[in-house]
Coordinates of C-alpha atoms in Angstrom, one line a residue:
M231 CA 34.6 -3.5 -16.4
K232 CA 34.4 -2.8 -12.5
A233 CA 31.2 -4.6 -11.5
A234 CA 29.8 -1.2 -9.7
K235 CA 29.5 0.3 -13.6
I236 CA 27.6 -3.1 -14.0
I237 CA 25.0 -2.9 -11.6
M238 CA 23.9 0.5 -13.3
K239 CA 24.4 -1.3 -16.6
C240 CA 21.5 -3.6 -15.7
L241 CA 19.6 -1.1 -13.5
K242 CA 19.0 1.4 -16.6
E243 CA 17.8 -2.2 -19.5
E244 CA 15.3 -2.6 -17.0
D245 CA 14.6 1.3 -17.9
V246 CA 15.8 2.7 -13.9
N247 CA 16.4 6.0 -14.0
L248 CA 15.5 6.6 -10.3
V249 CA 16.3 4.9 -7.4
F250 CA 16.4 6.3 -3.8
G251 CA 18.8 5.9 -1.5
Y252 CA 21.4 6.3 2.2
P253 CA 25.3 5.6 1.2
G254 CA 28.0 4.9 3.3
G255 CA 31.2 2.5 3.2
A256 CA 30.2 -0.9 1.9
V257 CA 28.3 1.3 -0.7
L258 CA 31.8 3.5 -2.0
P259 CA 31.3 2.1 -5.1
L260 CA 28.0 2.1 -6.4
F261 CA 27.6 5.6 -5.5
E262 CA 30.9 6.2 -7.8
A263 CA 29.3 4.3 -10.3
M264 CA 25.7 6.1 -10.1
R265 CA 27.7 9.4 -10.3
E266 CA 29.2 8.6 -13.8
S267 CA 26.0 7.6 -15.0
D268 CA 22.2 9.0 -15.8
I269 CA 20.4 7.3 -12.8
E270 CA 18.7 10.2 -10.7
H271 CA 19.4 9.2 -6.5
V272 CA 17.5 10.7 -4.3
L273 CA 19.0 11.1 -0.8
V274 CA 16.3 10.4 2.0
R275 CA 16.6 10.4 5.6
N276 CA 16.5 7.2 7.1
E277 CA 17.1 3.4 6.0
Q278 CA 12.9 2.5 6.9
S279 CA 11.7 5.3 4.7
L280 CA 13.5 3.9 1.6
V281 CA 11.8 1.4 1.0
H282 CA 8.8 3.4 1.8
Y283 CA 9.5 5.9 -1.3
A284 CA 10.3 2.4 -4.1
S285 CA 6.8 1.2 -2.4
G286 CA 5.0 4.7 -3.3
Y287 CA 6.9 5.2 -6.6
Y288 CA 5.5 1.7 -8.1
R289 CA 2.2 2.7 -6.9
S290 CA 2.9 5.5 -9.4
T291 CA 4.0 4.0 -12.7
G292 CA 4.1 0.7 -12.1
K293 CA 7.3 0.2 -12.4
V294 CA 9.8 -1.3 -10.1
G295 CA 11.2 0.6 -6.8
V296 CA 14.9 0.4 -6.4
C297 CA 16.6 1.8 -2.8
I298 CA 19.9 0.8 -2.9
A299 CA 21.1 1.2 1.2
T300 CA 24.5 0.4 2.9
S301 CA 25.6 -2.8 5.0
G302 CA 25.0 -3.4 8.8
P303 CA 22.3 -0.6 10.6
G304 CA 21.9 0.7 7.2
A305 CA 20.4 -2.7 5.9
T306 CA 18.3 -3.6 8.7
N307 CA 17.2 -0.4 8.6
T308 CA 15.5 -1.1 5.8
I309 CA 13.9 -3.9 7.3
T310 CA 10.4 -2.1 8.5
G311 CA 9.5 -1.3 5.0
I312 CA 10.6 -4.6 3.3
A313 CA 7.9 -6.3 5.8
T314 CA 5.9 -3.2 4.8
A315 CA 6.2 -4.0 1.1
Y316 CA 5.9 -8.0 1.5
L317 CA 3.1 -7.9 3.2
D318 CA 1.2 -5.2 0.5
S319 CA 2.9 -7.8 -2.5
I320 CA 4.7 -4.5 -3.4
P321 CA 7.9 -4.6 -5.8
V322 CA 10.7 -3.2 -4.8
V323 CA 14.3 -4.7 -5.3
L324 CA 16.8 -3.7 -2.9
I325 CA 19.9 -3.0 -3.2
T326 CA 23.1 -3.5 0.5
G327 CA 26.1 -3.0 0.9
Q328 CA 28.2 -5.9 2.5
V329 CA 31.1 -6.1 4.1
N330 CA 34.3 -7.7 2.4
T331 CA 33.6 -11.6 1.2
D332 CA 37.1 -12.5 3.0
L333 CA 34.9 -11.5 6.3
L334 CA 32.4 -13.0 5.8
G335 CA 31.6 -14.5 9.0
T336 CA 33.8 -12.6 11.2
D337 CA 31.5 -10.4 12.6
A338 CA 33.9 -7.5 11.1
F339 CA 32.5 -4.1 11.5
Q340 CA 28.9 -3.4 10.6
E341 CA 28.2 -6.5 9.3
A342 CA 25.2 -7.7 9.3
D343 CA 23.4 -11.3 7.7
I344 CA 21.0 -9.3 5.8
K345 CA 20.2 -12.0 3.7
G346 CA 19.0 -14.2 6.1
A347 CA 16.9 -11.5 8.0
T348 CA 14.5 -11.2 5.5
E349 CA 14.5 -14.3 3.9
P350 CA 10.8 -14.8 5.6
F351 CA 9.7 -11.6 4.2
T352 CA 10.7 -11.2 0.4
K353 CA 9.9 -12.8 -2.5
H354 CA 13.9 -14.4 -2.8
S355 CA 17.3 -13.0 -1.3
Y356 CA 20.6 -12.7 -2.8
L357 CA 24.4 -12.7 -1.9
I358 CA 26.2 -12.3 -4.8
K359 CA 30.2 -13.2 -3.8
D360 CA 30.7 -13.6 -7.8
A361 CA 30.8 -10.2 -9.2
N362 CA 30.4 -12.5 -12.6
D363 CA 26.9 -13.1 -11.4
I364 CA 26.0 -9.8 -11.4
P365 CA 23.9 -9.7 -14.8
R366 CA 21.3 -13.1 -14.5
V367 CA 21.1 -11.9 -10.2
F368 CA 19.6 -8.5 -11.7
K369 CA 17.7 -10.2 -14.7
E370 CA 16.2 -12.8 -12.5
A371 CA 15.4 -10.2 -8.7
F372 CA 13.6 -7.6 -11.2
Y373 CA 11.4 -10.8 -13.0
L374 CA 10.7 -11.7 -9.5
A375 CA 9.5 -9.1 -8.1
N376 CA 7.0 -8.4 -10.4
S377 CA 5.3 -10.9 -11.4
G378 CA 3.4 -14.1 -9.6
R379 CA 2.6 -12.6 -6.8
K380 CA 4.7 -9.1 -6.8
G381 CA 7.0 -8.0 -3.6
P382 CA 10.8 -7.2 -2.0
V383 CA 13.6 -9.3 -3.8
L384 CA 17.3 -8.2 -2.2
I385 CA 20.0 -8.5 -3.2
D386 CA 23.2 -7.9 -1.5
I387 CA 26.7 -7.4 -2.4
P388 CA 30.3 -7.0 -0.8
R389 CA 32.2 -3.9 -1.4
N390 CA 35.0 -6.2 -2.7
V391 CA 32.6 -7.9 -5.6
Q392 CA 32.0 -4.0 -6.4
E393 CA 34.7 -3.7 -7.3
E394 CA 36.3 -6.3 -9.4
N395 CA 36.8 -6.2 -13.4
I396 CA 35.0 -8.7 -15.3
K397 CA 33.5 -9.2 -18.7
Y398 CA 30.3 -7.5 -19.1
Q399 CA 28.1 -10.8 -20.7
K400 CA 24.1 -9.7 -20.8
C401 CA 21.9 -11.7 -19.4
E402 CA 19.3 -12.7 -22.6
E403 CA 17.3 -15.4 -21.0
I404 CA 15.5 -15.8 -17.3
N405 CA 15.7 -20.0 -16.2
I406 CA 14.3 -19.6 -12.7
I407 CA 13.7 -23.2 -11.4
G408 CA 10.9 -24.3 -9.9
Y409 CA 9.1 -20.8 -10.4
Q410 CA 6.4 -20.6 -13.1
P411 CA 3.4 -18.8 -11.7
T412 CA -0.1 -19.3 -12.9
L413 CA -2.0 -17.0 -15.1
L414 CA -4.7 -18.3 -16.6
G415 CA -6.8 -20.8 -14.0
H416 CA -7.9 -23.8 -14.5
R417 CA -10.5 -24.2 -16.7
G418 CA -12.8 -27.4 -14.6
Q419 CA -12.9 -25.0 -12.0
V420 CA -13.6 -21.7 -13.6
K421 CA -16.2 -23.8 -14.6
R422 CA -17.7 -24.9 -11.5
A423 CA -17.3 -21.0 -10.4
I424 CA -19.5 -20.3 -12.9
N425 CA -21.8 -22.6 -11.7
K426 CA -21.9 -21.4 -8.6
I427 CA -22.6 -18.1 -9.5
K428 CA -25.7 -19.8 -11.5
D429 CA -27.0 -21.5 -8.0
S430 CA -26.5 -18.5 -5.8
Q431 CA -29.2 -15.5 -4.9
R432 CA -27.3 -13.6 -3.3
P433 CA -23.4 -13.0 -4.5
V434 CA -21.3 -10.0 -3.6
I435 CA -17.7 -9.9 -5.3
Y436 CA -15.0 -8.9 -2.4
A437 CA -12.2 -6.7 -4.6
G438 CA -8.5 -6.9 -3.2
G439 CA -5.4 -5.4 -3.4
G440 CA -4.6 -8.0 -6.7
V441 CA -7.1 -6.2 -8.0
I442 CA -4.3 -3.1 -9.0
L443 CA -1.9 -5.2 -8.5
A444 CA -3.1 -7.1 -12.0
E445 CA -4.5 -3.6 -13.1
A446 CA -8.2 -5.5 -13.7
E447 CA -10.0 -2.5 -12.3
K448 CA -11.4 -1.8 -15.9
Q449 CA -12.5 -6.1 -16.3
L450 CA -13.6 -5.6 -12.7
L451 CA -15.9 -3.4 -13.4
E452 CA -17.1 -5.3 -16.8
F453 CA -17.5 -8.4 -14.9
A454 CA -20.2 -7.0 -12.1
E455 CA -22.2 -4.9 -14.6
K456 CA -22.8 -6.9 -16.8
N457 CA -23.8 -10.3 -14.0
K458 CA -25.3 -7.3 -11.4
I459 CA -23.2 -8.5 -8.7
P460 CA -22.2 -5.7 -6.1
I461 CA -19.2 -5.7 -5.3
I462 CA -17.7 -4.9 -1.4
N463 CA -13.9 -3.7 -1.4
S464 CA -11.1 -5.2 1.9
L465 CA -9.0 -1.4 2.6
M466 CA -6.2 -2.4 0.1
G467 CA -8.3 -3.4 -2.7
L468 CA -10.1 0.6 -2.3
G469 CA -9.9 2.2 -5.9
S470 CA -10.2 -0.7 -7.8
F471 CA -14.2 -0.5 -8.3
P472 CA -15.3 3.6 -8.5
Q473 CA -17.5 4.0 -5.3
D474 CA -20.0 6.1 -7.2
N475 CA -21.2 2.7 -8.7
P476 CA -24.8 1.7 -7.4
L477 CA -23.1 -1.9 -7.4
Y478 CA -20.8 -0.3 -5.0
A479 CA -21.3 -2.0 -1.7
G480 CA -18.5 -0.6 1.1
I481 CA -15.8 -1.9 3.0
V482 CA -16.0 -4.8 6.0
G483 CA -14.5 -5.8 8.7
S484 CA -13.8 -4.7 11.9
H485 CA -12.8 -1.1 10.8
G486 CA -15.7 -1.1 7.9
Y487 CA -19.5 -0.1 7.1
Q488 CA -21.8 -1.3 9.5
Y489 CA -24.0 -1.7 5.9
S490 CA -21.2 -3.9 4.2
N491 CA -20.6 -6.4 7.4
R492 CA -25.1 -6.3 7.1
I493 CA -24.7 -7.8 3.5
I494 CA -22.5 -10.6 4.2
S495 CA -23.7 -11.2 6.8
R496 CA -26.6 -12.3 3.9
A497 CA -25.1 -13.4 0.8
D498 CA -24.8 -16.9 0.1
L499 CA -21.6 -16.8 -1.9
L500 CA -18.7 -14.6 -2.1
I501 CA -16.5 -14.6 -5.1
V502 CA -12.6 -13.4 -3.3
I503 CA -10.2 -11.9 -6.1
G504 CA -7.1 -11.0 -5.2
A505 CA -7.4 -10.7 -1.5
R506 CA -6.0 -12.3 1.4
M507 CA -8.6 -12.7 4.0
S508 CA -6.6 -11.0 6.4
D509 CA -7.8 -11.2 10.1
R510 CA -8.1 -7.6 10.6
A511 CA -10.7 -7.3 7.5
T512 CA -12.5 -10.9 7.5
G513 CA -12.4 -12.7 11.1
R514 CA -16.2 -12.0 11.8
F515 CA -17.2 -13.5 8.7
H516 CA -17.7 -17.0 10.4
Q517 CA -19.6 -15.0 13.0
L518 CA -21.4 -12.9 10.6
N519 CA -22.3 -15.9 8.1
S520 CA -21.0 -19.6 8.7
N521 CA -23.1 -20.1 5.7
L522 CA -21.4 -18.3 3.5
Q523 CA -19.3 -19.9 0.5
Y524 CA -16.6 -19.2 -1.1
I525 CA -14.5 -18.9 -4.2
H526 CA -11.1 -17.5 -4.2
I527 CA -9.1 -16.6 -7.2
D528 CA -6.0 -15.5 -7.0
I529 CA -2.5 -15.4 -8.3
D530 CA -0.6 -17.0 -5.4
P531 CA -1.4 -20.3 -4.3
A532 CA -0.4 -20.2 -0.9
E533 CA -3.6 -17.6 0.0
I534 CA -6.2 -20.0 -1.3
G535 CA -7.3 -22.3 1.8
K536 CA -5.2 -20.2 4.2
N537 CA -7.8 -18.5 6.0
I538 CA -11.6 -19.3 4.8
E539 CA -11.8 -22.6 2.9
A540 CA -12.2 -22.4 -0.8
M541 CA -15.2 -24.6 -2.3
V542 CA -13.9 -23.5 -5.7
P543 CA -10.3 -22.2 -5.8
I544 CA -8.7 -20.4 -9.3
V545 CA -4.5 -20.2 -9.4
G546 CA -4.1 -17.6 -12.1
D547 CA -4.2 -13.7 -12.7
A548 CA -6.8 -11.5 -11.7
K549 CA -7.1 -10.1 -15.3
L550 CA -7.1 -12.2 -17.6
I551 CA -9.3 -14.7 -15.2
L552 CA -12.0 -12.1 -15.1
E553 CA -11.4 -11.5 -18.9
N554 CA -12.3 -15.1 -18.9
L555 CA -15.6 -14.4 -16.9
T556 CA -17.0 -11.8 -18.2
T557 CA -17.0 -14.0 -21.7
K558 CA -19.5 -16.7 -19.7
D559 CA -23.0 -16.5 -20.0
I560 CA -23.3 -16.6 -16.2
S561 CA -27.1 -15.3 -16.5
V562 CA -27.6 -15.0 -12.7
D563 CA -30.2 -13.1 -11.8
T564 CA -29.6 -10.1 -8.7
S565 CA -32.6 -8.4 -9.1
N566 CA -34.1 -9.2 -5.7
W567 CA -30.7 -9.0 -3.8
L568 CA -30.1 -5.7 -5.2
E569 CA -32.5 -4.3 -3.7
E570 CA -32.5 -5.5 -0.7
I571 CA -28.9 -4.2 -0.5
E572 CA -30.3 -1.0 -0.9
S573 CA -32.9 -1.3 2.0
I574 CA -29.7 -2.1 3.8
R575 CA -28.1 0.4 2.5
E576 CA -30.9 3.2 4.2
A577 CA -31.2 0.9 7.3
L578 CA -27.7 1.7 8.4
P579 CA -26.9 4.8 6.7
I580 CA -23.4 6.5 7.1
N581 CA -22.7 7.7 10.1
M582 CA -20.9 11.5 9.5
D583 CA -21.3 12.6 13.6
M584 CA -19.0 13.1 15.9
Q585 CA -19.1 11.4 19.4
P586 CA -21.4 14.5 21.8
G587 CA -19.5 16.1 23.8
C588 CA -15.8 16.6 21.6
N589 CA -14.7 19.6 20.2
Y590 CA -12.5 21.0 17.7
I591 CA -13.1 19.9 14.2
N592 CA -14.7 16.4 12.7
P593 CA -12.0 14.2 11.4
K594 CA -14.4 12.8 8.7
E595 CA -15.9 16.3 7.3
I596 CA -12.3 17.0 6.7
I597 CA -11.9 13.9 4.7
A598 CA -14.9 14.5 3.0
S599 CA -14.0 18.5 2.0
I600 CA -10.9 16.7 0.9
S601 CA -12.7 14.8 -1.2
D602 CA -14.8 17.3 -3.0
I603 CA -12.1 19.7 -3.7
T604 CA -9.1 17.4 -5.2
D605 CA -9.1 16.8 -8.0
D606 CA -9.9 12.8 -10.7
S607 CA -6.2 12.6 -10.8
A608 CA -6.4 12.8 -6.2
C609 CA -4.2 10.7 -4.6
V610 CA -4.5 10.0 -0.9
V611 CA -1.5 8.4 1.2
A612 CA -3.0 7.7 4.6
D613 CA -0.6 6.1 7.4
V614 CA -1.8 3.8 10.2
G615 CA -4.0 4.6 12.9
L616 CA -7.3 6.5 13.4
N617 CA -6.2 8.7 10.6
Q618 CA -6.3 5.8 8.3
I619 CA -9.6 4.4 9.0
W620 CA -10.7 7.8 8.6
A621 CA -10.0 8.6 5.4
A622 CA -10.7 4.8 3.9
L623 CA -14.5 5.7 5.4
Y624 CA -14.6 8.7 4.0
Y625 CA -12.7 10.1 1.0
K626 CA -14.8 9.6 -2.0
L627 CA -12.9 7.4 -4.8
T628 CA -13.7 7.5 -8.2
A629 CA -12.2 5.0 -10.4
K630 CA -9.1 6.9 -10.8
R631 CA -8.1 8.3 -8.1
S632 CA -6.4 6.0 -5.5
Y633 CA -5.8 5.2 -2.4
F634 CA -2.6 4.0 -0.2
T635 CA -1.9 2.1 3.2
S636 CA 0.3 -0.1 4.9
G637 CA -2.6 -2.3 4.6
G638 CA -0.7 -5.1 5.6
L639 CA 1.7 -4.4 8.2
G640 CA 0.5 -1.3 9.4
T641 CA 3.4 0.3 9.2
M642 CA 3.4 4.2 11.3
G643 CA 5.7 6.5 9.1
Y644 CA 4.7 5.2 6.1
S645 CA 2.5 8.0 4.4
L646 CA 5.2 11.2 4.3
P647 CA 7.3 8.5 2.2
A648 CA 5.1 6.9 0.5
A649 CA 2.9 10.0 -0.6
S650 CA 6.4 11.5 -1.9
G651 CA 7.5 8.0 -3.6
V652 CA 4.1 8.7 -5.9
K653 CA 4.4 12.5 -6.3
I654 CA 8.5 11.8 -7.4
G655 CA 6.7 9.4 -10.0
N656 CA 3.7 11.4 -10.5
P657 CA 4.4 15.3 -11.0
Q658 CA 1.1 16.1 -12.1
R659 CA -1.0 14.4 -9.7
Q660 CA -2.5 15.9 -6.9
V661 CA -1.0 13.7 -3.9
I662 CA -2.5 14.0 0.2
C663 CA -1.0 12.7 2.7
I664 CA -3.1 11.9 5.6
M665 CA -1.4 11.2 9.3
G666 CA -1.3 11.4 13.0
D667 CA 0.9 13.3 15.1
G668 CA 2.6 10.0 16.6
S669 CA 3.4 8.6 12.9
F670 CA 4.9 11.9 11.7
Q671 CA 7.3 12.5 14.6
M672 CA 8.5 9.1 12.8
T673 CA 9.3 10.4 10.3
L674 CA 9.6 14.2 9.7
G675 CA 13.1 14.0 8.7
E676 CA 11.8 13.3 5.5
L677 CA 10.7 17.1 5.3
A678 CA 14.3 17.8 4.8
V679 CA 14.0 14.9 1.8
I680 CA 10.4 17.1 0.1
R681 CA 12.0 21.0 0.3
E682 CA 15.4 19.7 -1.4
Q683 CA 13.1 17.7 -4.4
N684 CA 10.9 20.2 -4.1
I685 CA 8.0 17.2 -3.7
G686 CA 4.4 18.7 -3.8
I687 CA 2.5 17.0 -1.4
K688 CA -0.3 18.3 1.0
I689 CA 0.0 16.6 4.4
I690 CA -3.1 16.8 7.0
L691 CA -1.7 16.2 10.1
F692 CA -4.6 15.1 12.3
N693 CA -3.1 16.4 15.8
N694 CA -5.1 14.6 18.8
Q695 CA -1.7 14.7 20.6
R696 CA -2.6 11.0 21.8
L697 CA -2.4 7.5 19.7
G698 CA -5.3 7.2 19.1
M699 CA -6.5 3.9 17.5
V700 CA -4.5 1.9 20.7
K701 CA -6.8 4.4 23.0
G702 CA -10.0 3.6 21.1
L703 CA -8.8 0.2 21.6
Q704 CA -7.7 0.4 26.0
D705 CA -10.4 2.8 26.5
N706 CA -12.7 -0.2 24.6
F707 CA -11.0 -3.0 26.5
Y708 CA -10.7 -1.7 29.9
G709 CA -12.6 1.4 29.9
K710 CA -12.5 5.3 30.1
N711 CA -9.3 6.2 32.3
H712 CA -7.5 3.1 31.4
N713 CA -5.2 4.2 29.7
C714 CA -1.2 3.9 29.5
G715 CA 1.0 5.1 27.3
V716 CA -0.6 6.7 24.9
H717 CA 0.3 10.0 26.3
L718 CA 1.9 12.5 23.3
E719 CA 1.1 15.6 25.6
C720 CA 4.9 17.4 24.8
K721 CA 2.8 20.4 23.0
I722 CA 4.8 20.4 19.5
E723 CA 3.8 23.5 17.7
F724 CA 4.1 21.3 14.4
T725 CA 3.6 23.9 12.0
K726 CA 6.8 26.1 13.4
L727 CA 8.9 22.3 12.7
A728 CA 7.2 22.1 9.0
E729 CA 8.3 26.1 9.0
A730 CA 12.3 25.2 10.0
Y731 CA 12.0 23.6 6.6
S732 CA 10.8 25.9 4.4
I733 CA 7.8 24.4 3.7
P734 CA 4.4 26.6 4.6
A735 CA 2.2 25.3 7.1
Y736 CA -1.4 26.1 8.8
K737 CA -3.1 25.7 11.8
V738 CA -7.0 25.2 11.7
D739 CA -9.7 23.8 14.4
T740 CA -13.0 24.7 11.9
I741 CA -14.0 23.0 9.5
E742 CA -14.8 26.4 7.5
S743 CA -10.6 27.5 8.2
F744 CA -10.2 24.0 7.2
R745 CA -11.7 23.5 3.7
E746 CA -10.7 27.4 2.8
V747 CA -7.2 27.2 3.1
F748 CA -7.1 23.7 2.0
S749 CA -8.8 25.1 -1.2
Q750 CA -6.5 27.8 -1.0
V751 CA -3.1 25.5 -1.2
M752 CA -5.0 23.5 -3.9
Q753 CA -3.8 25.9 -6.2
N754 CA -0.5 25.7 -6.3
D755 CA 2.0 22.9 -6.3
E756 CA 4.0 23.8 -3.2
P757 CA 4.4 21.6 -0.5
C758 CA 2.6 22.1 2.8
L759 CA 1.1 21.0 6.0
I760 CA -1.7 21.9 7.4
Q761 CA -2.3 20.5 11.2
C762 CA -6.1 20.0 12.6
L763 CA -6.9 19.6 15.8
I764 CA -8.5 16.9 17.0
D765 CA -10.5 16.2 20.1
P766 CA -8.3 13.2 22.0
E767 CA -11.4 12.1 23.2
Y768 CA -12.5 11.0 19.7
T769 CA -11.5 7.6 18.4
A770 CA -14.8 6.5 16.9
F771 CA -14.9 5.5 13.2

């Protein structure tokens, strides 16, 4: 059997029914084999978007996202998407074409060492030189991507290898030397953690994206409610705990709530679960509270001790460890602590006001309106910049809702393809794509895919004719009138641009008109774009 057909067979064995791709000469045999298979293909418009589609598809379905790109520039265009998936621990398998094996290392046309280029930010990269390795490599790749700390895996396959005729032998067993994720957590460390919690007066759980990846939301809720311990989220952890629960205590960090940071400054123990403790969220923790002690639970031992010194490190799966902890009698009395948190919350309420002197729509009110109008199935996919933080702070998530963004790499142009991947994976779900005019211009070619595939996402475009977050940073560091390189002054009629792709579009400049239009478009499952005019000077959270 031709190796390209065996690759399709391997994908079917991994329950892959859909791939995102962009063809080229180096993957012609693969696309011919796919044409003869029942695997569906979605043709994207840019290879960088490929991995974002696959990322959104995973987040919606829990199934590993798969994408195919050709060699050379096609493969290197995927690098930003791969790095985005890596920092957010999203399992994606990327198949790239390569020049023939006899041309490797000769600087042949469209040759690029994509394996070497992506090794720093993939869980593993393969270059297959022998077609007989295909079944084993694909079995390993899917296992690696979706086990332990999840992440992207790349398989580079020269064109002549795809065309080889070999006898198919199914790979029945995975045996990767040195790779055996720890799941249960060390019993002695779990015992130490329990004693630490018992001794604390003001404990807080800091829940990250690892809770969602481990599907441990139910276990987190049970553990927190049983022991009456408040929960604070990282950006990637949003959606791991219902925000209407009395124990929910917000988001921390430079872009978090003021009251949440105050809670951190008063806590005596932080129970970190599935969070990398990245600088954006926790860079000020030591300044806020130098006496804070840490229990750190993570599936990846490399994360423990990297950015904080954990008094009690526990390597393991968040779901299994939370299940274990919930069975223990911890009996910590947090009643006084919860009263103090309530006082902090009342003293530092969330500010919904816009900066004085700003015109057009208050973006906080837009997000709050979206939260009011959408149902519990809704999913918000935010891009990067002011829109990302407004969406994180003012969209109210229940346990059934979701908030997805590029939290680690902060990749502009993420949300349009990622939201499309979410909707393709789960067509019944309401999907709201939130982005700024800067991000939109990076990725607007994907509108063609949205129209072609009839992907019913609602695009909320904040148009302030600025790179708003960067402008805000320049304002803060150098003062007003010291902006450089952040003006998107070319006046673009985004509604006409969307209409050129046969996507209905609207422009609004009051919150009343936004609510009216948004309520109307949510009545159908058609894609649409709503351009919201935002004051260029409004850069606050």
